[in-house]
Tab-separated table of C-alpha atoms in Angstrom:
chain	number	residue	atom	x	y	z
A	234	MET	CA	116.827	50.065	-44.762
A	235	THR	CA	114.913	50.690	-41.517
A	236	SER	CA	116.542	49.096	-38.513
A	237	ARG	CA	114.753	46.793	-36.012
A	238	GLU	CA	114.811	49.495	-33.360
A	239	GLU	CA	113.296	52.007	-35.760
A	240	THR	CA	110.500	49.606	-36.664
A	241	GLU	CA	109.596	49.033	-33.016
A	242	GLU	CA	109.652	52.756	-32.390
A	243	LEU	CA	107.234	53.313	-35.275
A	244	ASN	CA	104.878	50.636	-33.890
A	245	LEU	CA	104.914	52.233	-30.488
A	246	ARG	CA	104.098	55.617	-31.918
A	247	GLU	CA	101.167	54.290	-33.934
A	248	ARG	CA	99.452	52.619	-30.878
A	249	PRO	CA	97.786	54.673	-28.176
A	250	PRO	CA	99.121	54.540	-24.617
A	251	GLY	CA	98.021	51.416	-22.632
A	252	ALA	CA	97.309	49.269	-25.732
A	253	LEU	CA	98.180	45.561	-25.546
A	254	GLU	CA	100.810	44.164	-27.844
A	255	VAL	CA	101.467	40.589	-28.837
A	256	ARG	CA	105.194	40.114	-29.434
A	257	SER	CA	106.663	37.381	-31.497
A	258	PRO	CA	108.806	34.764	-29.734
A	259	GLY	CA	112.369	35.677	-29.004
A	260	PRO	CA	115.288	34.035	-27.262
A	261	LEU	CA	115.120	33.850	-23.494
A	262	THR	CA	117.809	35.311	-21.274
A	263	ALA	CA	119.358	33.413	-18.445
A	264	GLY	CA	116.889	35.036	-15.997
A	265	GLY	CA	113.877	33.847	-17.979
A	266	GLU	CA	113.261	37.201	-19.573
A	267	SER	CA	113.192	37.598	-23.307
A	268	GLU	CA	115.224	39.926	-25.246
A	269	ALA	CA	113.923	43.014	-26.898
A	270	GLY	CA	111.748	40.772	-29.089
A	271	GLY	CA	109.571	39.919	-26.010
A	272	SER	CA	108.524	36.612	-24.390
A	273	GLY	CA	106.619	33.990	-26.313
A	274	GLY	CA	103.017	35.084	-26.680
A	275	GLU	CA	102.999	37.244	-23.560
A	276	LEU	CA	100.977	40.402	-23.325
A	277	ALA	CA	102.823	43.684	-22.806
A	278	THR	CA	101.780	47.254	-22.505
A	279	ALA	CA	103.207	49.646	-24.995
A	280	ALA	CA	103.937	52.802	-23.116
A	281	PRO	CA	104.936	56.075	-24.689
A	282	PRO	CA	108.712	56.338	-24.971
A	283	PRO	CA	110.423	58.202	-22.165
A	284	GLY	CA	111.612	61.645	-23.015
A	285	GLY	CA	109.763	61.355	-26.294
A	286	ASP	CA	112.723	59.810	-28.094
A	287	GLY	CA	111.015	56.485	-28.699
A	288	ALA	CA	113.675	54.275	-27.101
A	289	PRO	CA	112.548	50.805	-25.855
A	290	GLY	CA	113.705	51.630	-22.383
A	291	GLY	CA	116.087	49.000	-20.805
A	292	THR	CA	114.578	47.220	-17.708
A	293	GLU	CA	111.493	49.464	-17.357
A	294	PRO	CA	109.382	47.627	-19.977
A	295	ALA	CA	110.207	44.279	-18.317
A	296	ARG	CA	108.959	45.449	-14.901
A	297	LYS	CA	105.751	46.787	-16.443
A	298	SER	CA	105.201	43.461	-18.209
A	299	ARG	CA	105.487	41.503	-14.938
A	300	LYS	CA	103.086	43.885	-13.169
A	301	LEU	CA	100.542	43.498	-15.991
A	302	ARG	CA	100.728	39.692	-15.791
A	303	MET	CA	100.072	39.768	-12.047
A	304	ALA	CA	97.124	42.120	-12.498
A	305	LEU	CA	95.561	39.870	-15.144
A	306	ILE	CA	96.022	36.805	-12.941
A	307	VAL	CA	94.279	38.547	-10.025
A	308	VAL	CA	91.362	39.650	-12.243
A	309	ILE	CA	90.915	36.121	-13.632
A	310	ALA	CA	91.037	34.600	-10.125
A	311	ILE	CA	88.396	37.035	-8.900
A	312	GLY	CA	86.160	36.191	-11.894
A	313	VAL	CA	86.480	32.443	-11.324
A	314	ALA	CA	85.649	32.823	-7.619
A	315	ALA	CA	82.608	34.962	-8.415
A	316	ALA	CA	81.321	32.451	-10.986
A	317	ALA	CA	81.756	29.603	-8.516
A	318	GLY	CA	79.791	31.527	-5.914
A	319	LEU	CA	76.934	32.192	-8.332
A	320	ALA	CA	76.825	28.551	-9.384
A	321	ALA	CA	76.723	27.419	-5.756
A	322	THR	CA	73.711	29.640	-5.014
A	323	GLY	CA	71.878	28.608	-8.186
A	324	ALA	CA	71.777	32.160	-9.518
A	325	LEU	CA	72.957	30.970	-12.920
A	326	GLY	CA	69.934	28.710	-13.293
A	327	GLY	CA	71.739	25.374	-13.373
A	328	GLU	CA	69.753	22.131	-13.415
A	329	ASP	CA	70.910	21.207	-9.919
A	330	SER	CA	69.843	24.469	-8.340
A	331	GLU	CA	67.280	24.306	-5.546
A	332	GLU	CA	64.457	26.718	-4.752
A	333	PRO	CA	64.941	28.666	-1.561
A	334	ALA	CA	62.845	27.336	1.308
A	335	ALA	CA	59.457	29.096	1.545
A	336	GLY	CA	58.171	30.366	4.800
A	337	PRO	CA	54.993	28.954	6.379
A	338	SER	CA	51.701	29.910	4.716
A	339	GLY	CA	47.957	29.426	5.291
A	340	PRO	CA	45.667	26.860	3.574
A	341	ALA	CA	45.278	26.813	-0.202
A	342	ALA	CA	41.598	27.780	0.129
A	343	THR	CA	38.984	28.246	2.829
A	344	ALA	CA	35.310	27.550	3.413
A	345	GLN	CA	32.906	28.650	6.113
A	346	VAL	CA	31.018	26.552	8.611
A	347	LYS	CA	27.413	27.048	7.486
A	348	ARG	CA	24.039	26.258	8.987
A	349	SER	CA	22.006	24.182	6.586
A	350	THR	CA	19.489	21.403	5.988
A	351	LEU	CA	21.002	18.104	4.879
A	352	THR	CA	19.108	15.329	3.146
A	353	SER	CA	20.640	11.889	2.739
A	354	SER	CA	19.718	10.194	-0.517
A	355	GLU	CA	20.433	7.267	-2.790
A	356	THR	CA	20.352	7.367	-6.596
A	357	VAL	CA	18.911	4.265	-8.258
A	358	ASP	CA	17.851	3.268	-11.762
A	359	GLY	CA	14.202	3.563	-12.702
A	360	THR	CA	11.937	3.254	-15.728
A	361	LEU	CA	9.332	5.789	-16.784
A	362	GLY	CA	6.200	4.218	-18.213
A	363	TYR	CA	2.553	3.514	-17.508
A	364	GLY	CA	3.076	1.002	-14.749
A	365	ASP	CA	2.109	-2.631	-14.556
A	366	VAL	CA	0.568	-4.257	-17.596
A	367	SER	CA	-2.433	-6.539	-17.147
A	368	THR	CA	-4.472	-8.574	-19.591
A	369	VAL	CA	-8.206	-8.509	-20.258
A	370	GLN	CA	-9.652	-11.946	-20.893
A	371	ALA	CA	-12.847	-12.805	-22.729
A	372	ILE	CA	-15.510	-14.120	-20.329
A	373	GLY	CA	-18.274	-16.658	-20.956
A	374	ALA	CA	-21.621	-16.650	-19.244
A	375	ALA	CA	-21.808	-18.113	-15.774
A	376	GLY	CA	-23.754	-21.303	-15.436
A	377	GLY	CA	-26.191	-22.502	-12.777
A	378	GLY	CA	-28.832	-19.759	-12.783
A	379	ALA	CA	-29.057	-16.202	-11.591
A	380	ASP	CA	-27.760	-16.744	-8.068
A	381	ALA	CA	-25.594	-19.782	-8.571
A	382	GLY	CA	-22.522	-17.710	-7.671
A	383	GLN	CA	-20.219	-19.612	-9.997
A	384	PRO	CA	-17.407	-17.397	-11.295
A	385	ALA	CA	-17.156	-17.121	-15.034
A	386	GLN	CA	-14.211	-18.752	-16.704
A	387	GLY	CA	-11.583	-16.082	-17.229
A	388	GLY	CA	-11.275	-12.775	-15.355
A	389	GLY	CA	-12.905	-9.633	-16.675
A	390	THR	CA	-10.946	-7.347	-14.353
A	391	ALA	CA	-7.609	-5.678	-14.854
A	392	GLN	CA	-5.934	-8.761	-13.403
A	393	ASP	CA	-4.537	-11.533	-15.571
A	394	SER	CA	-6.658	-14.620	-15.906
A	395	GLY	CA	-6.062	-17.948	-17.536
A	396	GLY	CA	-9.668	-18.860	-18.329
A	397	THR	CA	-11.191	-19.478	-21.755
A	398	ALA	CA	-14.448	-18.358	-23.284
A	399	ALA	CA	-17.562	-20.441	-23.095
A	400	GLU	CA	-18.407	-22.706	-25.993
A	401	GLY	CA	-20.050	-20.903	-28.868
A	402	ALA	CA	-18.009	-17.688	-28.323
A	403	GLY	CA	-19.028	-14.859	-30.576
A	404	ILE	CA	-16.975	-12.943	-33.094
A	405	VAL	CA	-15.067	-9.811	-32.173
A	406	THR	CA	-16.539	-6.941	-34.177
A	407	TRP	CA	-14.642	-3.927	-32.743
A	408	MET	CA	-11.394	-3.210	-30.907
A	409	PRO	CA	-9.904	0.045	-29.602
A	410	ASN	CA	-6.650	1.535	-30.860
A	411	GLU	CA	-3.382	0.938	-29.040
A	412	GLY	CA	-2.527	3.943	-26.880
A	413	SER	CA	-6.148	5.007	-26.517
A	414	THR	CA	-7.728	5.723	-23.126
A	415	ILE	CA	-10.844	3.889	-21.965
A	416	LYS	CA	-12.972	5.546	-19.253
A	417	ARG	CA	-16.061	4.498	-17.351
A	418	GLY	CA	-18.794	3.493	-19.781
A	419	ASP	CA	-16.470	3.439	-22.831
A	420	THR	CA	-16.369	0.297	-24.936
A	421	VAL	CA	-13.499	-2.090	-24.268
A	422	TYR	CA	-14.391	-4.344	-27.214
A	423	SER	CA	-17.519	-5.552	-29.067
A	424	VAL	CA	-18.745	-9.081	-29.689
A	425	ASP	CA	-21.411	-9.793	-32.313
A	426	GLY	CA	-22.146	-6.063	-32.362
A	427	GLU	CA	-22.746	-5.831	-28.609
A	428	LYS	CA	-20.552	-3.402	-26.664
A	429	VAL	CA	-18.637	-4.578	-23.604
A	430	PRO	CA	-18.074	-1.411	-21.528
A	431	LEU	CA	-15.721	-0.540	-18.659
A	432	PHE	CA	-17.096	-0.239	-15.136
A	433	TYR	CA	-15.034	1.120	-12.247
A	434	GLY	CA	-14.673	-1.225	-9.308
A	435	ASP	CA	-12.678	-4.000	-7.724
A	436	THR	CA	-15.432	-6.624	-7.971
A	437	PRO	CA	-15.907	-8.316	-11.350
A	438	LEU	CA	-19.230	-9.286	-12.853
A	439	TYR	CA	-18.715	-12.960	-12.144
A	440	ARG	CA	-22.364	-14.134	-12.033
A	441	THR	CA	-25.833	-13.417	-13.394
A	442	LEU	CA	-27.564	-10.520	-11.587
A	443	SER	CA	-31.326	-10.063	-11.602
A	444	ASP	CA	-34.211	-8.871	-9.401
A	445	GLY	CA	-33.544	-10.112	-5.855
A	446	SER	CA	-29.751	-10.553	-6.144
A	447	GLU	CA	-27.706	-9.114	-3.295
A	448	GLY	CA	-24.030	-8.443	-2.712
A	449	GLY	CA	-21.099	-6.142	-3.340
A	450	ASP	CA	-21.206	-6.766	-7.077
A	451	VAL	CA	-24.779	-5.442	-7.127
A	452	GLU	CA	-23.677	-2.240	-5.420
A	453	MET	CA	-20.776	-1.888	-7.893
A	454	LEU	CA	-23.204	-2.263	-10.848
A	455	GLU	CA	-25.657	0.292	-9.430
A	456	ARG	CA	-22.907	2.807	-8.632
A	457	ASN	CA	-21.645	2.690	-12.218
A	458	LEU	CA	-25.147	3.051	-13.666
A	459	ASP	CA	-25.668	6.049	-11.389
A	460	LYS	CA	-22.393	7.696	-12.517
A	461	LEU	CA	-23.369	7.109	-16.144
A	462	GLY	CA	-26.624	9.040	-15.629
A	463	TYR	CA	-29.185	6.294	-15.135
A	464	THR	CA	-31.727	7.007	-12.386
A	465	GLY	CA	-34.780	5.620	-10.590
A	466	PHE	CA	-33.035	3.243	-8.178
A	467	THR	CA	-31.122	3.334	-4.890
A	468	VAL	CA	-27.414	2.491	-4.831
A	469	ASP	CA	-27.172	-0.380	-2.367
A	470	GLU	CA	-26.447	-4.083	-2.317
A	471	THR	CA	-29.965	-5.128	-3.398
A	472	TYR	CA	-30.975	-5.667	-7.030
A	473	SER	CA	-34.560	-4.361	-7.175
A	474	SER	CA	-37.105	-3.959	-9.954
A	475	ASP	CA	-36.000	-0.333	-10.199
A	476	THR	CA	-32.461	-1.573	-10.772
A	477	ALA	CA	-33.770	-3.880	-13.516
A	478	ASP	CA	-35.471	-0.939	-15.256
A	479	ALA	CA	-32.220	1.039	-15.238
A	480	VAL	CA	-30.360	-1.984	-16.574
A	481	SER	CA	-32.850	-2.261	-19.469
A	482	ASP	CA	-32.170	1.357	-20.420
A	483	TRP	CA	-28.428	0.697	-20.309
A	484	GLN	CA	-28.781	-2.450	-22.456
A	485	GLU	CA	-30.639	-0.482	-25.085
A	486	ASP	CA	-27.838	2.064	-25.288
A	487	THR	CA	-25.167	-0.644	-25.676
A	488	GLY	CA	-27.008	-2.572	-28.375
A	489	ARG	CA	-27.986	-5.482	-26.176
A	490	GLU	CA	-31.274	-7.251	-25.746
A	491	GLU	CA	-33.310	-5.429	-23.070
A	492	THR	CA	-33.723	-8.173	-20.484
A	493	GLY	CA	-33.113	-6.283	-17.245
A	494	VAL	CA	-30.679	-9.051	-16.335
A	495	VAL	CA	-26.899	-8.666	-16.254
A	496	GLU	CA	-24.779	-11.651	-17.275
A	497	ALA	CA	-21.151	-12.318	-16.333
A	498	GLY	CA	-18.930	-10.695	-18.891
A	499	ASP	CA	-21.432	-7.986	-19.865
A	500	ALA	CA	-18.873	-5.423	-18.595
A	501	VAL	CA	-15.164	-5.354	-17.708
A	502	THR	CA	-14.156	-3.835	-14.380
A	503	ALA	CA	-11.040	-1.926	-13.362
A	504	GLU	CA	-10.233	0.511	-10.567
A	505	SER	CA	-9.926	3.501	-12.902
A	506	ALA	CA	-9.466	4.536	-16.505
A	507	ARG	CA	-7.159	2.361	-18.580
A	508	ARG	CA	-4.726	2.911	-21.418
A	509	VAL	CA	-4.552	0.273	-24.157
A	510	ALA	CA	-0.986	-1.013	-24.300
A	511	ALA	CA	-1.345	-3.768	-26.901
A	512	LEU	CA	-4.062	-5.724	-28.706
A	513	GLN	CA	-4.098	-9.501	-28.411
A	514	ILE	CA	-6.986	-10.087	-30.817
A	515	TRP	CA	-8.485	-8.300	-33.803
A	516	PRO	CA	-11.960	-7.973	-35.331
A	517	GLY	CA	-13.027	-11.171	-37.037
A	518	ALA	CA	-11.484	-13.491	-34.456
A	519	LYS	CA	-13.384	-15.527	-31.904
A	520	ALA	CA	-13.945	-13.734	-28.616
A	521	GLU	CA	-11.884	-16.059	-26.469
A	522	GLY	CA	-8.684	-15.946	-24.484
A	523	ALA	CA	-6.681	-12.735	-24.184
A	524	ILE	CA	-8.349	-9.678	-25.649
A	525	LEU	CA	-5.891	-6.841	-24.934
A	526	ASP	CA	-3.216	-5.562	-22.531
A	527	TRP	CA	-3.714	-2.317	-20.690
A	528	THR	CA	-2.158	-0.091	-18.050
A	529	GLY	CA	-3.000	2.965	-16.011
A	530	THR	CA	-3.400	6.282	-17.820
A	531	GLU	CA	-0.806	8.279	-15.870
A	532	ARG	CA	2.908	7.833	-16.278
A	533	VAL	CA	4.678	6.399	-13.274
A	534	VAL	CA	8.229	5.386	-12.393
A	535	SER	CA	9.051	1.759	-11.653
A	536	VAL	CA	12.146	0.811	-9.644
A	537	GLU	CA	13.687	-2.540	-8.816
A	538	LEU	CA	15.383	-1.496	-5.579
A	539	ASP	CA	18.338	-3.498	-4.257
A	540	ALA	CA	17.333	-5.159	-1.012
A	541	GLN	CA	20.208	-3.403	0.799
A	542	PHE	CA	18.364	-0.095	0.373
A	543	GLU	CA	15.043	-1.389	1.655
A	544	ASP	CA	15.255	0.681	4.837
A	545	LEU	CA	15.454	3.900	2.788
A	546	VAL	CA	11.866	3.808	1.545
A	547	ARG	CA	8.316	3.670	2.761
A	548	VAL	CA	5.006	4.673	1.197
A	549	GLY	CA	5.157	8.457	0.922
A	550	THR	CA	8.943	8.728	0.602
A	551	LYS	CA	9.763	11.654	-1.676
A	552	ALA	CA	12.139	11.414	-4.595
A	553	ASP	CA	13.530	13.418	-7.494
A	554	VAL	CA	13.210	11.888	-10.948
A	555	GLU	CA	15.793	12.991	-13.525
A	556	LEU	CA	14.676	12.563	-17.140
A	557	PRO	CA	17.051	11.795	-20.052
A	558	ASN	CA	17.050	15.498	-21.041
A	559	GLY	CA	18.258	16.535	-17.568
A	560	THR	CA	14.899	17.827	-16.354
A	561	THR	CA	14.043	16.930	-12.764
A	562	VAL	CA	10.489	16.297	-11.572
A	563	ALA	CA	9.151	15.468	-8.112
A	564	GLY	CA	7.942	11.960	-7.337
A	565	ARG	CA	6.541	10.018	-4.381
A	566	VAL	CA	6.579	6.319	-3.519
A	567	THR	CA	3.007	5.000	-3.758
A	568	ASP	CA	3.522	1.253	-3.768
A	569	ILE	CA	6.124	-1.119	-2.335
A	570	GLY	CA	5.994	-4.666	-3.618
A	571	THR	CA	7.246	-7.871	-2.085
A	572	PRO	CA	10.735	-9.283	-2.727
A	573	PRO	CA	11.063	-12.898	-3.895
A	574	THR	CA	10.269	-15.401	-1.153
A	575	ALA	CA	12.861	-17.696	0.358
A	576	GLU	CA	11.087	-20.721	-1.165
A	577	GLY	CA	11.160	-19.138	-4.597
A	578	SER	CA	14.822	-18.314	-4.244
A	579	ALA	CA	15.675	-21.868	-3.247
A	580	SER	CA	13.707	-23.479	-6.064
A	581	GLY	CA	16.770	-23.627	-8.261
A	582	GLY	CA	18.751	-25.701	-5.766
A	583	ALA	CA	20.970	-24.920	-2.830
A	584	GLY	CA	23.606	-23.140	-4.872
A	585	ALA	CA	21.136	-21.223	-6.985
A	586	GLY	CA	19.153	-20.156	-3.945
A	587	GLY	CA	22.079	-18.203	-2.495
A	588	GLU	CA	22.667	-16.433	-5.786
A	589	GLU	CA	19.000	-15.483	-6.108
A	590	GLU	CA	19.020	-14.131	-2.569
A	591	GLN	CA	21.948	-11.855	-3.374
A	592	GLU	CA	20.102	-10.492	-6.414
A	593	SER	CA	16.836	-9.972	-4.540
A	594	THR	CA	15.119	-6.686	-5.334
A	595	LEU	CA	12.181	-4.763	-3.952
A	596	PRO	CA	9.723	-3.434	-6.579
A	597	LEU	CA	8.681	0.193	-6.095
A	598	GLN	CA	6.274	2.442	-7.917
A	599	LEU	CA	6.390	6.232	-7.762
A	600	GLU	CA	3.769	8.689	-8.925
A	601	VAL	CA	4.618	11.975	-10.623
A	602	GLY	CA	2.125	14.665	-9.708
A	603	GLU	CA	2.973	17.139	-12.474
A	604	GLN	CA	2.511	14.970	-15.545
A	605	ASP	CA	3.017	17.887	-17.940
A	606	LYS	CA	6.646	18.183	-16.776
A	607	LEU	CA	7.329	14.722	-18.199
A	608	GLY	CA	7.034	16.159	-21.696
A	609	ARG	CA	6.432	13.644	-24.462
A	610	TYR	CA	8.293	10.767	-22.848
A	611	GLN	CA	6.177	7.605	-22.919
A	612	ALA	CA	8.860	5.151	-21.821
A	613	ALA	CA	12.413	6.066	-20.832
A	614	PRO	CA	15.200	5.174	-18.382
A	615	VAL	CA	15.459	7.670	-15.513
A	616	ASP	CA	17.544	8.288	-12.391
A	617	VAL	CA	15.616	8.261	-9.132
A	618	VAL	CA	17.067	10.089	-6.130
A	619	LEU	CA	15.382	8.691	-3.028
A	620	LYS	CA	15.356	11.160	-0.127
A	621	ALA	CA	15.784	8.892	2.867
A	622	ASP	CA	16.437	11.260	5.781
A	623	THR	CA	16.651	14.970	6.516
A	624	ARG	CA	18.526	16.933	9.196
A	625	GLU	CA	17.488	20.544	9.567
A	626	ASN	CA	19.405	23.522	10.961
A	627	VAL	CA	22.764	21.776	11.419
A	628	LEU	CA	26.342	23.076	11.055
A	629	ALA	CA	28.114	21.641	8.023
A	630	VAL	CA	31.415	21.911	6.150
A	631	PRO	CA	32.638	20.491	2.824
A	632	VAL	CA	33.673	16.857	3.188
A	633	ASN	CA	37.202	17.625	1.962
A	634	ALA	CA	37.683	19.997	4.912
A	635	LEU	CA	37.990	16.956	7.204
A	636	VAL	CA	41.460	15.947	8.372
A	637	ALA	CA	42.109	12.514	9.887
A	638	ARG	CA	43.539	12.683	13.407
A	639	GLN	CA	46.303	10.457	14.624
A	640	GLY	CA	44.723	7.752	16.741
A	641	GLY	CA	41.306	8.115	15.091
A	642	GLY	CA	38.618	10.677	14.552
A	643	TYR	CA	38.568	13.849	12.477
A	644	ALA	CA	39.287	17.542	12.804
A	645	VAL	CA	38.999	20.718	10.784
A	646	GLN	CA	41.734	23.311	10.333
A	647	LYS	CA	40.448	26.561	11.803
A	648	VAL	CA	41.949	29.620	10.095
A	649	THR	CA	42.990	32.247	12.638
A	650	ALA	CA	43.025	36.019	12.182
A	651	GLY	CA	46.756	35.904	11.420
A	652	GLY	CA	46.300	33.393	8.602
A	653	SER	CA	47.677	30.354	10.449
A	654	THR	CA	45.631	27.218	11.161
A	655	GLU	CA	44.545	25.503	14.336
A	656	SER	CA	43.274	21.895	14.491
A	657	VAL	CA	39.789	21.592	16.010
A	658	PRO	CA	38.377	18.062	16.666
A	659	VAL	CA	34.836	17.415	15.346
A	660	GLU	CA	32.120	14.779	15.621
A	661	LEU	CA	30.544	13.775	12.297
A	662	GLY	CA	26.845	13.508	11.533
A	663	MET	CA	24.985	13.134	8.229
A	664	PHE	CA	26.755	13.238	4.852
A	665	ALA	CA	24.822	14.761	1.950
A	666	ASN	CA	25.609	16.566	-1.314
A	667	GLY	CA	29.327	16.944	-0.589
A	668	LEU	CA	28.728	18.337	2.917
A	669	VAL	CA	29.018	16.744	6.344
A	670	GLU	CA	27.374	17.690	9.604
A	671	VAL	CA	29.944	18.638	12.284
A	672	THR	CA	29.718	19.355	16.003
A	673	GLY	CA	32.323	19.992	18.687
A	674	ASP	CA	33.817	22.560	21.047
A	675	GLY	CA	34.801	25.675	19.162
A	676	ILE	CA	32.729	24.897	16.046
A	677	GLU	CA	30.699	27.987	15.246
A	678	GLU	CA	28.676	29.246	12.305
A	679	GLY	CA	30.776	31.453	10.010
A	680	MET	CA	34.119	30.025	11.164
A	681	SER	CA	36.693	29.694	8.352
A	682	VAL	CA	38.281	26.299	7.788
A	683	GLY	CA	40.989	25.230	5.367
A	684	VAL	CA	40.182	23.105	2.332
A	685	PRO	CA	42.350	21.889	-0.569
A	686	ARG	CA	42.135	24.038	-3.661
């Protein structure tokens, strides 16, 4: 049998010097030290036996064991202190760690004070089309003789009229197509095979004209005959025998009886060429009442402008018209209508009058010079950018470069050569397209100012 001492000596020989050994519990001595079996669960260092004889070694192993325990305690204490220090500084990435305070820096982004031309504008809704629609009415012959001066019932001009045809109205035998264009001398419609042409002018044929008649309507008739190629007369306000001869030639060409006398309703007058918008009557019907609706031949933009923007426009005001496809064309205000009158607004009662006044609008019409840029649009909603005012050669910065000053007013943050900023007070001018006009001491072209990124 191998003794206990021999077993321990074998264990010591098999382990290298400095290895740790876990000893099984043994009885404690009066001084708190264990016997040769070692203390409960304590770590000990197995040292090579003195003198090479493998003996356990009396009190020497006990001293080494106490020194080892003290060393381990010191190492653990140092580790705990180090971990606490790292946690306190946030180096371990804990949730409660805070970022170190950053030093001062310049603005997130910069912009330059630039010299530019600013144009103030207002975007409003508009409608692309052919402008105002008016109705052509059938006209009966004027009564009372050649110079009676009685207007025919119903208006033959481009203006609406509520008259009716004379008794015994003929039958409509021809009508133009919707969308077609009618020019000077072209047929507007035919009655009983006789053509009713278009004359240019602002005076309708409201009476019978014959040799000896005088007036503006005579001049209008002669001017149109002249433009259509008829000759032999002088264009003036007197209807002469030469005028009658020219009229006879014209009547022959239009399928009328050659009388040399012009009756009311023998022609329809308008200021220029017309486009047929809609037919109100068809061949086979009596020639009475509304005949057709027509408009101008060029596309225009109509706007119902809120009364609050009335001071932004005048005849000649320029505008940009944005089509549904994003294309922009140039426009110009050519006509400014009249807003509803106070009497009209109050017609619905005291309460209704106030509401109407709030909704009051100002009708505008804009021409588009380059019609080809409108493409194939016949009628479409558009955006109209009215250019109300222009300031040329002014210093401007982005609007978001402005900083409100305590006590009122604004400033910009000038960026210095070192990257810091300096507040410079400014006076504001026109705002346009995200820029604002600025003036003030120290404001110079090319100066860098801070803006948010």
